[in-house]
């Protein structure tokens, strides 16, 4: 037997058989009947899942057993008994005990799709739009003269998930009323690196346009750990790895990976300091 995702393949006297595979540790993750989703979505889930059971299973008896087990899982999630039985019979009739029928291409008229967020009043909005659609067709200046009423499609609306959990990181709020520092790289005026530092809000790139600096960068940039060394000593440590025009920036760039600086900016600064270092020795 071979288990792949939710399908189990096994050998039979006639060839290869398939059935649904479910781990013993799997939970019942079926969408709840009271979930804030369009009614069409909630009604289509039981039928499509029953249809999948009959189509995946090569044995009709096993398919019926697994379909009844799936019906019980839907019952625990708030779906009605009569509705589930009707969908089960319809799926069993259309699937043909695992035989997939031929798919025919049905030509349908192209209709405009009205996309909006799903809300408690979405049904009323749809009915009002269809009721008063002839008013829009009377205006010849609009492109709706020969169009039929649009199809309503819904995006996921705001639910408890958005209130209880946020996937996007929040922006850190300033503790004081003072504004953040000016974006770019500027001299601190108190170290040996200031004379060789390129200042400004952007820096040139040999292959693309100017690149903006997305933060306030000074000569003293804190790195991870307990070290608070200045920029010049850290750059000097990495200069020993470079010879001539072939610079190896592995040493300095790895330590700078947590400083939220652009790698191209680091290369530019390292090359500048390296050139100045060579001029001083020459």
Coordinates of C-alpha atoms in Angstrom, one line a residue:
X1 CA 0.0 0.0 0.0
X2 CA 1.1 3.5 -0.8
X3 CA -0.4 6.6 1.0
X4 CA -0.2 9.8 -0.9
X5 CA -2.0 12.9 0.6
X6 CA -5.6 11.7 1.2
X7 CA -5.5 8.8 -1.3
X8 CA -4.4 5.2 -0.6
X9 CA -3.2 3.0 -3.5
X10 CA -3.2 -0.8 -3.1
X11 CA -2.9 -3.8 -5.2
X12 CA -5.9 -5.8 -6.3
X13 CA -6.3 -9.0 -8.4
X14 CA -7.4 -6.9 -11.3
X15 CA -4.7 -4.2 -10.9
X16 CA -4.5 -1.1 -8.7
X17 CA -7.3 0.1 -6.4
X18 CA -7.7 3.4 -4.6
X19 CA -9.5 4.6 -1.5
X20 CA -9.6 7.6 0.7
X21 CA -6.8 7.8 3.4
X22 CA -7.3 9.5 6.7
X23 CA -4.9 9.6 9.6
X24 CA -6.1 8.6 13.0
X25 CA -4.8 11.9 14.4
X26 CA -6.7 14.1 11.9
X27 CA -9.4 16.4 13.3
X28 CA -12.8 17.3 11.9
X29 CA -11.9 20.4 10.0
X30 CA -15.1 20.7 7.9
X31 CA -16.4 24.2 7.6
X32 CA -19.0 24.8 10.2
X33 CA -22.6 25.3 9.0
X34 CA -22.9 28.6 10.9
X35 CA -19.6 30.0 9.5
X36 CA -19.8 33.5 7.9
X37 CA -19.6 32.3 4.3
X38 CA -22.0 32.7 1.3
X39 CA -24.8 30.2 1.5
X40 CA -23.9 28.7 -1.9
X41 CA -20.5 27.7 -0.5
X42 CA -22.0 26.0 2.5
X43 CA -24.5 24.1 0.4
X44 CA -21.9 22.9 -2.2
X45 CA -19.3 21.5 0.3
X46 CA -21.3 18.3 1.3
X47 CA -22.1 17.4 -2.3
X48 CA -18.5 17.9 -3.5
X49 CA -17.1 15.9 -0.6
X50 CA -19.5 13.0 -1.1
X51 CA -18.8 13.1 -4.8
X52 CA -15.1 12.8 -4.1
X53 CA -15.6 9.8 -1.9
X54 CA -17.4 7.9 -4.7
X55 CA -15.0 8.9 -7.4
X56 CA -11.8 8.0 -5.5
X57 CA -12.9 4.6 -4.2
X58 CA -12.8 1.7 -6.7
X59 CA -14.9 -0.4 -4.3
X60 CA -18.5 0.5 -4.1
X61 CA -19.0 -1.0 -0.6
X62 CA -16.0 0.9 0.8
X63 CA -17.3 4.1 -0.9
X64 CA -20.7 3.9 0.9
X65 CA -19.0 3.2 4.2
X66 CA -16.7 6.2 3.9
X67 CA -19.6 8.4 2.7
X68 CA -21.6 7.6 5.8
X69 CA -18.6 8.4 8.0
X70 CA -18.3 11.7 6.2
X71 CA -22.0 12.4 6.8
X72 CA -21.4 11.9 10.5
X73 CA -18.6 14.4 10.4
X74 CA -20.9 16.9 8.7
X75 CA -23.5 16.4 11.4
X76 CA -21.1 17.2 14.1
X77 CA -20.4 20.5 12.3
X78 CA -24.0 21.7 12.4
X79 CA -25.4 20.5 9.0
X80 CA -29.0 19.2 8.8
X81 CA -29.8 15.5 8.5
X82 CA -32.3 15.8 5.7
X83 CA -30.0 18.1 3.7
X84 CA -27.0 15.7 4.0
X85 CA -29.1 12.7 3.0
X86 CA -30.3 14.4 -0.1
X87 CA -26.8 15.5 -1.1
X88 CA -25.5 12.0 -0.4
X89 CA -28.1 10.4 -2.7
X90 CA -27.4 13.0 -5.4
X91 CA -23.7 12.4 -5.3
X92 CA -24.1 8.6 -5.4
X93 CA -26.4 8.9 -8.4
X94 CA -24.1 11.2 -10.4
X95 CA -20.8 9.5 -9.5
X96 CA -21.8 6.1 -10.6
X97 CA -20.0 4.3 -7.8
X98 CA -16.6 5.7 -8.7
X99 CA -16.9 6.0 -12.5
X100 CA -16.2 9.6 -13.6
X101 CA -18.5 10.7 -16.5
X102 CA -17.4 12.5 -19.5
X103 CA -17.0 16.3 -19.2
X104 CA -18.8 18.2 -21.9
X105 CA -17.9 21.8 -22.7
X106 CA -21.1 23.9 -22.2
X107 CA -21.0 27.2 -23.9
X108 CA -22.3 30.0 -21.7
X109 CA -23.0 33.6 -22.4
X110 CA -20.3 35.9 -21.0
X111 CA -21.7 37.9 -18.1
X112 CA -20.3 40.7 -16.1
X113 CA -19.2 39.7 -12.6
X114 CA -19.9 42.0 -9.7
X115 CA -17.3 41.3 -7.0
X116 CA -17.7 42.5 -3.5
X117 CA -17.0 41.5 0.1
X118 CA -19.5 39.2 1.7
X119 CA -21.7 40.9 4.2
X120 CA -24.9 40.1 6.1
X121 CA -26.9 42.3 3.6
X122 CA -25.2 40.8 0.5
X123 CA -28.4 38.9 -0.4
X124 CA -30.5 42.2 -0.3
X125 CA -27.9 44.0 -2.4
X126 CA -28.1 41.3 -5.0
X127 CA -31.9 41.4 -5.2
X128 CA -32.0 45.2 -5.4
X129 CA -29.4 45.2 -8.2
X130 CA -31.4 42.7 -10.2
X131 CA -34.7 44.4 -9.6
X132 CA -33.5 47.8 -10.7
X133 CA -31.1 46.6 -13.5
X134 CA -33.6 47.8 -16.3
X135 CA -33.0 51.4 -15.0
X136 CA -29.3 51.1 -16.0
X137 CA -30.2 49.7 -19.3
X138 CA -32.2 52.8 -20.2
X139 CA -29.2 55.0 -20.2
X140 CA -27.5 54.7 -23.6
X141 CA -24.4 56.4 -22.4
X142 CA -23.6 53.4 -20.2
X143 CA -22.4 50.0 -21.6
X144 CA -25.2 48.1 -19.9
X145 CA -27.8 48.4 -22.6
X146 CA -27.5 44.9 -24.0
X147 CA -26.1 43.3 -20.9
X148 CA -28.0 40.9 -18.7
X149 CA -27.8 41.3 -14.9
X150 CA -24.3 40.5 -13.6
X151 CA -23.3 37.5 -11.5
X152 CA -22.5 38.3 -7.9
X153 CA -19.2 36.9 -6.6
X154 CA -18.0 37.4 -3.1
X155 CA -14.7 37.9 -1.4
X156 CA -14.2 36.7 2.1
X157 CA -15.7 39.2 4.5
X158 CA -14.5 40.3 7.9
X159 CA -15.1 37.7 10.6
X160 CA -14.0 36.9 14.1
X161 CA -10.7 35.6 12.6
X162 CA -9.7 39.1 11.7
X163 CA -10.5 40.3 15.2
X164 CA -8.8 37.6 17.2
X165 CA -5.8 37.0 15.0
X166 CA -3.7 39.1 12.6
X167 CA -1.2 37.7 10.2
X168 CA 0.4 41.0 9.2
X169 CA 2.9 42.5 11.6
X170 CA 1.9 45.7 13.1
X171 CA 4.0 48.8 12.7
X172 CA 5.8 49.8 15.8
X173 CA 4.4 53.0 17.3
X174 CA 6.7 55.7 18.5
X175 CA 6.9 56.1 22.2
X176 CA 7.3 59.8 22.0
X177 CA 5.9 62.6 19.8
X178 CA 9.2 63.1 18.1
X179 CA 9.4 62.1 14.5
X180 CA 11.7 59.3 13.3
X181 CA 15.1 60.2 11.8
X182 CA 15.4 61.2 8.2
X183 CA 15.7 58.3 5.8
X184 CA 19.2 57.8 4.4
X185 CA 22.8 57.6 5.5
X186 CA 24.5 60.6 7.1
X187 CA 27.7 61.4 9.0
X188 CA 27.7 61.3 12.8
X189 CA 30.6 63.8 12.9
X190 CA 32.6 62.0 15.5
X191 CA 34.4 59.1 14.0
X192 CA 37.1 58.3 11.4
X193 CA 34.6 56.9 8.9
X194 CA 32.8 60.2 8.4
X195 CA 35.3 61.4 5.8
X196 CA 34.8 58.4 3.6
X197 CA 31.0 57.9 4.0
X198 CA 28.6 58.4 1.1
X199 CA 25.7 60.5 2.3
X200 CA 22.2 61.0 1.0
X201 CA 18.8 59.3 0.7
X202 CA 19.7 57.2 -2.3
X203 CA 22.8 55.5 -3.7
X204 CA 23.6 54.6 -7.4
X205 CA 23.6 51.0 -8.7
X206 CA 25.7 50.0 -11.8
X207 CA 22.8 48.1 -13.4
X208 CA 19.6 49.9 -12.2
X209 CA 18.5 53.3 -11.2
X210 CA 19.1 54.9 -7.8
X211 CA 18.0 52.8 -4.8
X212 CA 16.4 54.5 -1.8
X213 CA 17.6 53.8 1.7
X214 CA 14.7 52.4 3.7
X215 CA 15.9 53.4 7.1
X216 CA 18.0 55.8 9.0
X217 CA 21.6 54.7 8.8
X218 CA 24.5 56.2 10.7
X219 CA 28.1 55.4 11.5
X220 CA 27.1 53.5 14.6
X221 CA 24.8 50.6 13.7
X222 CA 23.9 48.1 16.4
X223 CA 24.4 44.4 15.4
X224 CA 23.0 41.3 17.0
X225 CA 24.5 40.2 20.3
X226 CA 26.1 42.3 23.0
X227 CA 28.5 44.1 20.7
X228 CA 28.1 47.9 20.1
X229 CA 31.2 48.5 18.0
X230 CA 31.4 51.3 15.5
X231 CA 31.1 51.0 11.8
X232 CA 34.7 51.6 10.9
X233 CA 36.2 48.7 13.0
X234 CA 33.6 46.3 11.6
X235 CA 34.4 47.3 8.0
X236 CA 38.1 47.1 8.7
X237 CA 37.7 43.5 9.9
X238 CA 36.2 42.6 6.5
X239 CA 38.7 44.4 4.4
X240 CA 41.4 41.7 5.0
X241 CA 39.3 39.3 2.9
X242 CA 39.5 41.5 -0.2
X243 CA 42.5 41.8 -2.6
X244 CA 42.5 44.3 -5.4
X245 CA 39.3 44.7 -7.3
X246 CA 38.0 41.2 -6.2
X247 CA 36.4 41.8 -2.9
X248 CA 35.0 39.0 -0.7
X249 CA 32.4 40.6 1.5
X250 CA 31.3 37.4 3.3
X251 CA 32.8 38.4 6.7
X252 CA 31.2 41.8 7.0
X253 CA 27.9 41.1 5.2
X254 CA 27.1 38.1 7.4
X255 CA 27.4 40.2 10.5
X256 CA 25.3 42.9 8.9
X257 CA 22.5 40.6 7.8
X258 CA 20.3 41.6 10.8
X259 CA 20.7 45.4 10.5
X260 CA 18.0 45.8 7.8
X261 CA 20.5 47.3 5.4
X262 CA 20.5 46.7 1.7
X263 CA 23.3 44.3 0.5
X264 CA 24.1 46.7 -2.4
X265 CA 24.5 49.5 0.1
X266 CA 27.0 47.5 2.1
X267 CA 29.0 46.6 -1.0
X268 CA 29.1 50.3 -1.9
X269 CA 30.3 51.3 1.5
X270 CA 32.8 48.5 1.8
X271 CA 34.4 49.3 -1.6
X272 CA 34.6 53.0 -0.6
X273 CA 36.3 52.3 2.7
X274 CA 38.6 49.7 1.1
X275 CA 39.7 52.3 -1.5
X276 CA 40.4 54.9 1.1
X277 CA 42.3 52.3 3.2
X278 CA 44.6 51.6 0.2
X279 CA 45.2 55.3 -0.4
X280 CA 46.3 55.8 3.1
X281 CA 48.7 52.9 3.0
X282 CA 50.1 54.0 -0.4

